[in-house]
Amino acid sequence: MRRAALRLCTLSKGLLAPSRGLTQEPQNLENVFHISEVRDKLREIVGASTNWRDHVKAMEERKLLHGFLAKSQKGLPPRTMKDSYIEVLLPLGSQPELREKYLTVQNTVRFGRILEDLDSLGVLICYMHNKIHSAKMSPLSIVTALVDKIDMCKKSLSPEQDIKFSGHVSWVGKTSMEVKMHMFQLHDNEFSPVLDATFVMVARDSENKGPAFVNPLTVESPEEEELFRQGELNKGRRVAFSSTSLLKMAPTAEERTTIHEMFLSTLDPKTISFRSRVLPPNAVWMENSKLKSLDICHPQERNIFNRIFGGFLMRKAYELGWATACNFGGSRPFIVAVDDIMFQKPVEVGSLLFLSAQVCFTQGNYIQVRVHSEVASLQDKEHMTTNVFHFTFMSEKEVPLVFPRTYGESMLYLDGQRHFKSMSAPVTLKMDYVVEP
């Protein structure tokens, strides 16, 4: 009954209007979901149990799916972008009982919850692309490898209006897929764009131990050709960005000059010494901009493969980053962009999750926050890095400059500057409703 009601609701509210980036005709109602159905659908696809005690048995059953894995990509039928296209409704307006999960104390929408939904949506989109009609469960284990970019289109997010997500696979390699997702909110009986997101997902075998091939992608129009070409360019940009990482190469001549000029501006003119450092007016030492948190990773936060849900990690990192920007700027910050979140290591259930957030670059009203995530088991005290998150916030007023004191902090400053400059375009704030933790 709820499914039928959803169909009626989506048609009446214009949910099935074509999304930017892909014209979806004819519409397939089987690819329209209520937000509460997404995780249930994922559990059904991989055969995951809702009971934690059954997870060992469920993973043993997945071993039997190895026979469905392709030996090469050539053995898999090509798919189109429309094959993976889905739409998901988050009816905050028409189903008020959903609001509390997404509500902040200021009566705005929690962006951390939106990150969780985007992560689940990206995985489901990839399973739709690789759907095997002859098998009840998928032999693939699809996980998030990278959040390439999330750009906010505007800040007018109301907790009292319906939200729509849409997305599809836009580029495919041999074992990886790029997913384009969009978020809209109902305004004057039409869905207006709120954000654009690009995720990179990877396919693993049925036990999540090694890579697996994915279905190739065919394009059917010049518009789709451009999306695929952009996917190729994104891959090249990521490779180039990684090759010039400050962990591998020295800063450029311009960046070295920037750091040296900042260093000179902090020398005490009264003592002709490199050791005597003073802050310029309206400035803060980078080391004084930190906030930290610790979480125990309980089974409740597990994903369908019994590791900690990537969306949960993003939400916790974002909320700490938001608090750090708020504490630094002295006013409520607004999220502008998220980029380059690399999932380097899975987080096991029962781990201790250590998050450390730091302001690493500022300019005008903008605050660039870096959140470092690492885990340790209860038995082993060794800490392992799992993620590094990059968030760009905008404050209501101009914020202090942040100054590095050490060489390591100088590298963090330059890295933050690089991420800030990669932002698509400056954002104009709309103050009706804003997205917050």
Short mmCIF file of C-alpha atoms in Angstrom, two decimals:
data_model
loop_
_atom_site.label_atom_id
_atom_site.label_comp_id
_atom_site.label_asym_id
_atom_site.label_seq_id
_atom_site.Cartn_x
_atom_site.Cartn_y
_atom_site.Cartn_z
CA MET A 1 0.00 0.00 0.00
CA ARG A 2 2.82 2.41 0.90
CA ARG A 3 4.52 1.62 -2.44
CA ALA A 4 1.33 2.40 -4.36
CA ALA A 5 0.85 5.61 -2.40
CA LEU A 6 4.41 6.62 -3.23
CA ARG A 7 3.78 6.07 -6.96
CA LEU A 8 0.72 8.34 -6.78
CA CYS A 9 2.61 10.93 -4.72
CA THR A 10 5.58 11.07 -7.10
CA LEU A 11 3.44 11.49 -10.17
CA SER A 12 1.30 14.22 -8.61
CA LYS A 13 4.28 16.20 -7.32
CA GLY A 14 6.31 16.05 -10.52
CA LEU A 15 9.01 13.76 -9.15
CA LEU A 16 9.44 12.16 -12.54
CA ALA A 17 10.42 15.34 -14.36
CA PRO A 18 13.68 14.71 -16.26
CA SER A 19 16.82 15.48 -14.26
CA ARG A 20 19.65 17.67 -15.44
CA GLY A 21 22.33 15.61 -17.14
CA LEU A 22 20.10 12.78 -18.38
CA THR A 23 16.70 12.74 -20.06
CA GLN A 24 14.81 9.78 -18.69
CA GLU A 25 12.12 8.68 -21.18
CA PRO A 26 10.13 6.59 -20.99
CA GLN A 27 9.96 6.68 -17.20
CA ASN A 28 10.43 3.40 -15.30
CA LEU A 29 8.39 3.42 -12.11
CA GLU A 30 10.39 0.46 -10.75
CA ASN A 31 13.36 2.81 -10.45
CA VAL A 32 11.54 5.23 -8.14
CA PHE A 33 12.05 4.69 -4.41
CA HIS A 34 11.04 6.11 -1.07
CA ILE A 35 14.10 7.01 1.02
CA SER A 36 13.26 4.28 3.53
CA GLU A 37 13.36 1.65 0.78
CA VAL A 38 16.93 2.32 -0.35
CA ARG A 39 18.74 0.47 2.45
CA ASP A 40 16.14 -2.34 2.33
CA LYS A 41 16.74 -2.73 -1.40
CA LEU A 42 20.51 -2.89 -0.86
CA ARG A 43 20.12 -5.61 1.79
CA GLU A 44 17.93 -7.58 -0.61
CA ILE A 45 20.49 -7.27 -3.44
CA VAL A 46 23.42 -8.59 -1.36
CA GLY A 47 21.46 -10.89 0.96
CA ALA A 48 22.42 -8.99 4.10
CA SER A 49 20.54 -9.64 7.33
CA THR A 50 19.04 -6.96 9.55
CA ASN A 51 20.11 -9.05 12.53
CA TRP A 52 23.76 -8.56 13.55
CA ARG A 53 23.99 -12.13 14.88
CA ASP A 54 23.28 -13.49 11.37
CA HIS A 55 26.06 -11.58 9.60
CA VAL A 56 28.54 -14.50 9.62
CA LYS A 57 25.99 -16.84 8.05
CA ALA A 58 25.05 -14.22 5.45
CA MET A 59 28.67 -13.71 4.42
CA GLU A 60 29.15 -17.49 4.12
CA GLU A 61 26.20 -17.63 1.73
CA ARG A 62 27.79 -14.93 -0.43
CA LYS A 63 30.76 -17.22 -1.13
CA LEU A 64 28.42 -19.30 -3.30
CA LEU A 65 28.00 -16.32 -5.65
CA HIS A 66 31.60 -16.49 -6.95
CA GLY A 67 30.41 -18.47 -9.95
CA PHE A 68 28.39 -15.50 -11.22
CA LEU A 69 31.47 -13.24 -11.42
CA ALA A 70 32.68 -12.43 -14.94
CA LYS A 71 36.16 -13.59 -15.97
CA SER A 72 36.56 -10.44 -18.06
CA GLN A 73 34.59 -7.30 -18.86
CA LYS A 74 34.02 -8.54 -22.42
CA GLY A 75 31.75 -11.24 -21.03
CA LEU A 76 29.33 -8.71 -19.58
CA PRO A 77 26.50 -7.05 -21.54
CA PRO A 78 26.85 -3.27 -22.01
CA ARG A 79 24.44 -1.01 -20.16
CA THR A 80 23.14 2.50 -20.83
CA MET A 81 22.96 5.44 -18.45
CA LYS A 82 19.19 5.04 -18.35
CA ASP A 83 19.57 1.48 -17.05
CA SER A 84 21.05 2.78 -13.79
CA TYR A 85 18.92 5.93 -13.49
CA ILE A 86 16.90 6.07 -10.27
CA GLU A 87 14.96 8.68 -8.31
CA VAL A 88 14.44 8.72 -4.55
CA LEU A 89 11.90 10.81 -2.66
CA LEU A 90 12.57 12.17 0.83
CA PRO A 91 9.08 13.51 1.67
CA LEU A 92 9.86 15.89 4.53
CA GLY A 93 6.80 17.93 3.59
CA SER A 94 4.20 15.26 2.90
CA GLN A 95 5.43 12.91 5.69
CA PRO A 96 6.29 15.15 8.67
CA GLU A 97 7.21 12.13 10.83
CA LEU A 98 10.48 11.90 8.85
CA ARG A 99 11.61 15.42 9.77
CA GLU A 100 13.07 14.79 13.21
CA LYS A 101 15.95 12.71 11.84
CA TYR A 102 16.89 15.56 9.49
CA LEU A 103 16.12 18.52 11.74
CA THR A 104 18.56 20.85 13.49
CA VAL A 105 17.69 22.92 16.55
CA GLN A 106 17.57 25.99 14.27
CA ASN A 107 14.80 24.31 12.20
CA THR A 108 17.09 23.64 9.24
CA VAL A 109 18.19 20.48 7.40
CA ARG A 110 21.12 18.37 8.63
CA PHE A 111 23.61 18.10 5.79
CA GLY A 112 25.29 15.16 7.53
CA ARG A 113 22.10 13.13 6.99
CA ILE A 114 22.09 14.14 3.32
CA LEU A 115 25.64 12.76 2.99
CA GLU A 116 24.43 9.43 4.37
CA ASP A 117 21.61 9.31 1.83
CA LEU A 118 23.93 10.18 -1.07
CA ASP A 119 26.30 7.36 -0.11
CA SER A 120 23.51 4.76 -0.06
CA LEU A 121 22.05 6.13 -3.29
CA GLY A 122 25.41 5.89 -5.08
CA VAL A 123 25.79 2.22 -4.17
CA LEU A 124 22.24 1.38 -5.28
CA ILE A 125 22.76 3.14 -8.62
CA CYS A 126 25.81 0.97 -9.31
CA TYR A 127 23.90 -2.21 -8.46
CA MET A 128 21.22 -1.16 -10.96
CA HIS A 129 23.94 -0.78 -13.61
CA ASN A 130 25.30 -4.27 -12.88
CA LYS A 131 21.99 -6.02 -12.35
CA ILE A 132 21.96 -9.75 -13.18
CA HIS A 133 18.43 -10.82 -14.03
CA SER A 134 19.18 -14.54 -13.62
CA ALA A 135 20.45 -14.16 -10.04
CA LYS A 136 18.41 -13.19 -7.01
CA MET A 137 21.46 -11.64 -5.31
CA SER A 138 24.37 -9.75 -6.83
CA PRO A 139 27.82 -11.37 -6.70
CA LEU A 140 29.40 -7.92 -6.54
CA SER A 141 30.36 -6.04 -3.40
CA ILE A 142 30.12 -2.36 -4.39
CA VAL A 143 31.71 0.19 -2.07
CA THR A 144 32.43 3.92 -2.14
CA ALA A 145 36.02 4.65 -3.12
CA LEU A 146 35.93 8.43 -3.41
CA VAL A 147 33.67 11.43 -3.02
CA ASP A 148 35.09 13.43 -5.90
CA LYS A 149 32.98 16.56 -5.52
CA ILE A 150 29.80 17.90 -3.97
CA ASP A 151 28.84 21.44 -4.99
CA MET A 152 25.97 23.31 -3.40
CA CYS A 153 23.78 25.16 -5.90
CA LYS A 154 21.93 27.16 -3.22
CA LYS A 155 21.25 27.25 0.48
CA SER A 156 17.44 27.39 0.56
CA LEU A 157 16.83 23.97 2.16
CA SER A 158 13.59 23.84 4.08
CA PRO A 159 12.78 21.02 6.53
CA GLU A 160 9.13 21.33 5.51
CA GLN A 161 9.36 20.64 1.77
CA ASP A 162 9.87 17.37 -0.09
CA ILE A 163 13.35 16.53 -1.39
CA LYS A 164 14.20 14.47 -4.46
CA PHE A 165 17.45 12.70 -5.33
CA SER A 166 18.28 11.41 -8.80
CA GLY A 167 21.37 9.83 -10.29
CA HIS A 168 22.96 7.40 -12.73
CA VAL A 169 26.29 5.91 -13.72
CA SER A 170 28.11 8.43 -15.95
CA TRP A 171 31.45 6.69 -16.60
CA VAL A 172 32.80 3.15 -16.28
CA GLY A 173 36.29 1.66 -16.10
CA LYS A 174 37.03 -2.04 -15.73
CA THR A 175 36.24 -2.30 -12.01
CA SER A 176 35.17 1.26 -11.12
CA MET A 177 32.23 3.52 -11.87
CA GLU A 178 31.58 7.24 -11.63
CA VAL A 179 28.12 8.21 -10.38
CA LYS A 180 26.45 11.58 -10.95
CA MET A 181 23.77 12.52 -8.42
CA HIS A 182 21.55 15.57 -8.05
CA MET A 183 19.38 16.80 -5.22
CA PHE A 184 16.27 18.95 -5.62
CA GLN A 185 13.71 20.49 -3.28
CA LEU A 186 10.08 21.26 -3.94
CA HIS A 187 9.41 24.98 -4.28
CA ASP A 188 6.21 26.45 -5.76
CA ASN A 189 5.18 22.97 -7.00
CA GLU A 190 8.48 22.49 -8.87
CA PHE A 191 11.71 20.75 -7.88
CA SER A 192 14.60 23.23 -7.86
CA PRO A 193 18.28 22.12 -7.88
CA VAL A 194 20.12 22.12 -4.55
CA LEU A 195 23.37 20.20 -5.09
CA ASP A 196 25.37 18.18 -7.61
CA ALA A 197 27.53 15.27 -6.47
CA THR A 198 30.11 13.02 -8.13
CA PHE A 199 31.10 9.76 -6.42
CA VAL A 200 33.47 7.01 -7.56
CA MET A 201 32.50 3.46 -6.62
CA VAL A 202 34.48 0.23 -7.00
CA ALA A 203 33.30 -3.34 -7.48
CA ARG A 204 34.76 -6.17 -5.40
CA ASP A 205 34.09 -9.89 -5.44
CA SER A 206 31.30 -11.49 -3.43
CA GLU A 207 33.47 -11.66 -0.28
CA ASN A 208 34.82 -8.13 -0.73
CA LYS A 209 38.39 -9.47 -1.00
CA GLY A 210 39.44 -8.60 -4.55
CA PRO A 211 38.40 -6.49 -7.59
CA ALA A 212 35.58 -7.57 -9.90
CA PHE A 213 34.61 -6.52 -13.41
CA VAL A 214 31.61 -4.26 -14.05
CA ASN A 215 29.32 -3.97 -17.06
CA PRO A 216 30.63 -1.64 -19.78
CA LEU A 217 28.72 1.56 -20.55
CA THR A 218 27.37 2.63 -23.92
CA VAL A 219 26.29 6.19 -24.72
CA GLU A 220 23.19 6.98 -26.75
CA SER A 221 23.30 10.73 -27.34
CA PRO A 222 25.72 13.66 -27.62
CA GLU A 223 24.65 14.65 -24.10
CA GLU A 224 25.68 11.26 -22.75
CA GLU A 225 28.92 11.38 -24.73
CA GLU A 226 29.77 14.63 -22.97
CA LEU A 227 29.02 13.10 -19.55
CA PHE A 228 31.28 10.14 -20.35
CA ARG A 229 34.03 12.46 -21.64
CA GLN A 230 33.79 14.46 -18.42
CA GLY A 231 34.23 11.23 -16.50
CA GLU A 232 37.46 10.56 -18.39
CA LEU A 233 38.64 14.10 -17.65
CA ASN A 234 37.78 13.68 -13.97
CA LYS A 235 39.88 10.52 -13.84
CA GLY A 236 42.82 12.34 -15.43
CA ARG A 237 42.43 15.27 -13.06
CA ARG A 238 42.46 12.97 -10.04
CA VAL A 239 45.64 11.25 -11.28
CA ALA A 240 47.32 14.62 -11.90
CA PHE A 241 46.23 15.98 -8.51
CA SER A 242 47.60 12.88 -6.78
CA SER A 243 50.92 13.03 -8.64
CA THR A 244 51.51 16.61 -7.47
CA SER A 245 50.50 15.89 -3.87
CA LEU A 246 52.62 17.67 -1.28
CA LEU A 247 53.28 14.24 0.19
CA LYS A 248 55.16 13.40 -3.03
CA MET A 249 56.44 16.67 -4.47
CA ALA A 250 57.75 19.99 -3.16
CA PRO A 251 55.50 23.06 -3.34
CA THR A 252 55.60 25.17 -6.48
CA ALA A 253 57.74 28.32 -6.61
CA GLU A 254 54.63 30.46 -6.10
CA GLU A 255 53.56 28.38 -3.08
CA ARG A 256 57.06 28.59 -1.56
CA THR A 257 56.94 32.36 -1.91
CA THR A 258 53.54 32.46 -0.22
CA ILE A 259 54.78 30.48 2.78
CA HIS A 260 57.97 32.55 3.08
CA GLU A 261 56.03 35.81 3.00
CA MET A 262 53.68 34.51 5.69
CA PHE A 263 56.66 33.48 7.79
CA LEU A 264 58.28 36.92 7.45
CA SER A 265 55.03 38.63 8.44
CA THR A 266 55.09 36.77 11.78
CA LEU A 267 58.63 37.75 12.79
CA ASP A 268 58.87 40.14 15.74
CA PRO A 269 60.38 43.40 14.39
CA LYS A 270 61.76 44.19 17.87
CA THR A 271 64.08 41.18 17.93
CA ILE A 272 66.02 40.38 14.80
CA SER A 273 65.45 36.63 15.23
CA PHE A 274 63.82 33.77 13.34
CA ARG A 275 62.58 32.27 16.62
CA SER A 276 60.55 35.19 17.86
CA ARG A 277 57.12 34.92 16.23
CA VAL A 278 54.11 37.19 16.62
CA LEU A 279 50.71 37.01 14.96
CA PRO A 280 49.62 39.77 12.57
CA PRO A 281 46.32 41.54 13.38
CA ASN A 282 43.14 39.48 12.96
CA ALA A 283 45.03 36.18 12.69
CA VAL A 284 45.05 32.82 14.51
CA TRP A 285 47.76 30.17 14.74
CA MET A 286 46.66 27.05 12.88
CA GLU A 287 47.42 24.86 15.89
CA ASN A 288 44.73 26.75 17.86
CA SER A 289 41.97 25.91 15.37
CA LYS A 290 41.64 22.20 16.18
CA LEU A 291 38.72 20.16 17.51
CA LYS A 292 38.73 16.41 18.15
CA SER A 293 36.18 13.67 18.76
CA LEU A 294 36.03 9.96 19.56
CA ASP A 295 33.29 7.49 18.59
CA ILE A 296 32.80 3.79 19.29
CA CYS A 297 31.69 2.05 16.08
CA HIS A 298 28.66 0.01 17.11
CA PRO A 299 26.92 -2.64 14.93
CA GLN A 300 24.01 -0.22 14.41
CA GLU A 301 26.24 1.82 12.06
CA ARG A 302 27.32 -1.12 9.89
CA ASN A 303 26.81 -1.28 6.14
CA ILE A 304 25.49 -4.21 4.12
CA PHE A 305 28.97 -5.83 4.22
CA ASN A 306 29.26 -5.55 8.02
CA ARG A 307 31.80 -2.76 7.96
CA ILE A 308 31.03 0.72 9.25
CA PHE A 309 28.79 2.63 6.83
CA GLY A 310 30.75 5.23 4.82
CA GLY A 311 27.86 7.68 5.11
CA PHE A 312 28.13 7.51 8.91
CA LEU A 313 31.84 8.38 8.70
CA MET A 314 31.06 11.32 6.41
CA ARG A 315 28.33 12.58 8.72
CA LYS A 316 30.52 12.45 11.81
CA ALA A 317 33.42 14.15 9.97
CA TYR A 318 31.14 16.83 8.56
CA GLU A 319 29.57 17.61 11.93
CA LEU A 320 32.99 17.99 13.56
CA GLY A 321 34.14 20.11 10.62
CA TRP A 322 31.06 22.32 10.93
CA ALA A 323 31.67 22.77 14.67
CA THR A 324 35.31 23.64 13.96
CA ALA A 325 34.32 26.30 11.40
CA CYS A 326 31.68 27.66 13.77
CA ASN A 327 34.13 27.85 16.66
CA PHE A 328 36.76 29.52 14.46
CA GLY A 329 34.56 32.05 12.68
CA GLY A 330 32.33 32.97 15.60
CA SER A 331 29.11 32.57 13.60
CA ARG A 332 27.10 29.87 11.85
CA PRO A 333 28.96 28.51 8.82
CA PHE A 334 27.27 27.24 5.66
CA ILE A 335 28.58 24.33 3.61
CA VAL A 336 29.69 25.33 0.12
CA ALA A 337 31.60 22.33 -1.21
CA VAL A 338 32.89 18.87 -0.30
CA ASP A 339 35.69 17.30 -2.28
CA ASP A 340 38.34 14.60 -2.50
CA ILE A 341 37.16 12.26 0.26
CA MET A 342 39.23 9.13 -0.27
CA PHE A 343 38.15 5.94 1.53
CA GLN A 344 41.60 4.45 2.15
CA LYS A 345 40.72 1.68 4.61
CA PRO A 346 37.45 0.10 5.77
CA VAL A 347 36.41 0.65 9.37
CA GLU A 348 35.56 -2.52 11.29
CA VAL A 349 32.65 -2.78 13.70
CA GLY A 350 33.93 -2.29 17.25
CA SER A 351 36.72 0.11 16.25
CA LEU A 352 37.49 3.34 18.04
CA LEU A 353 37.06 6.20 15.56
CA PHE A 354 39.31 9.22 16.17
CA LEU A 355 38.47 12.41 14.26
CA SER A 356 40.64 15.52 14.22
CA ALA A 357 39.43 18.69 12.48
CA GLN A 358 41.55 21.74 11.72
CA VAL A 359 41.11 25.01 9.86
CA CYS A 360 43.87 24.97 7.26
CA PHE A 361 43.04 27.93 5.01
CA THR A 362 40.83 31.02 5.11
CA GLN A 363 39.98 33.79 2.67
CA GLY A 364 37.38 36.48 3.22
CA ASN A 365 34.29 34.69 4.52
CA TYR A 366 35.52 31.23 3.48
CA ILE A 367 36.88 28.58 5.85
CA GLN A 368 38.62 25.46 4.55
CA VAL A 369 38.47 22.61 7.09
CA ARG A 370 40.42 19.35 6.94
CA VAL A 371 39.19 16.39 9.00
CA HIS A 372 41.55 13.47 9.55
CA SER A 373 40.03 10.11 10.46
CA GLU A 374 41.87 7.19 12.02
CA VAL A 375 40.86 4.01 13.82
CA ALA A 376 42.23 1.69 16.46
CA SER A 377 40.85 -1.64 17.62
CA LEU A 378 40.10 -2.32 21.26
CA GLN A 379 42.91 -4.89 21.32
CA ASP A 380 45.49 -3.06 19.21
CA LYS A 381 46.40 0.53 20.08
CA GLU A 382 48.01 1.20 16.69
CA HIS A 383 46.19 3.99 14.82
CA MET A 384 45.49 3.64 11.08
CA THR A 385 44.33 6.47 8.80
CA THR A 386 41.04 5.67 7.07
CA ASN A 387 39.94 8.96 5.50
CA VAL A 388 40.84 12.60 4.99
CA PHE A 389 37.85 14.91 4.48
CA HIS A 390 37.88 18.39 2.90
CA PHE A 391 35.02 20.82 3.55
CA THR A 392 34.61 24.40 2.33
CA PHE A 393 32.39 26.58 4.52
CA MET A 394 31.22 30.17 4.25
CA SER A 395 30.72 32.28 7.36
CA GLU A 396 28.19 35.08 7.83
CA LYS A 397 31.06 37.50 8.39
CA GLU A 398 34.72 37.82 7.46
CA VAL A 399 36.90 35.38 9.39
CA PRO A 400 40.46 35.70 10.77
CA LEU A 401 43.46 34.62 8.75
CA VAL A 402 45.03 31.32 9.77
CA PHE A 403 48.84 31.13 10.02
CA PRO A 404 51.01 28.00 10.05
CA ARG A 405 53.81 27.89 12.61
CA THR A 406 55.67 24.74 11.46
CA TYR A 407 56.68 23.31 8.09
CA GLY A 408 54.07 20.54 8.43
CA GLU A 409 51.36 23.12 9.05
CA SER A 410 52.60 25.08 6.05
CA MET A 411 51.97 22.01 3.88
CA LEU A 412 48.47 21.71 5.35
CA TYR A 413 47.89 25.38 4.51
CA LEU A 414 48.97 24.91 0.88
CA ASP A 415 46.90 21.74 0.57
CA GLY A 416 43.88 23.60 1.92
CA GLN A 417 44.51 26.43 -0.52
CA ARG A 418 44.62 23.96 -3.41
CA HIS A 419 41.31 22.42 -2.39
CA PHE A 420 39.75 25.86 -1.97
CA LYS A 421 40.88 26.91 -5.45
CA SER A 422 39.38 23.73 -6.92
CA MET A 423 35.92 24.93 -5.84
CA SER A 424 33.70 25.46 -8.88
CA ALA A 425 32.62 29.03 -8.18
CA PRO A 426 31.85 31.41 -5.29
CA VAL A 427 28.44 30.84 -3.75
CA THR A 428 25.83 33.49 -2.99
CA LEU A 429 24.16 32.78 0.33
CA LYS A 430 20.38 32.65 0.57
CA MET A 431 19.33 33.04 4.16
CA ASP A 432 15.77 31.59 4.16
CA TYR A 433 16.87 28.12 5.22
CA VAL A 434 20.37 26.74 5.35
CA VAL A 435 21.98 23.33 5.58
CA GLU A 436 23.74 22.59 8.84
CA PRO A 437 24.98 19.51 10.72
#
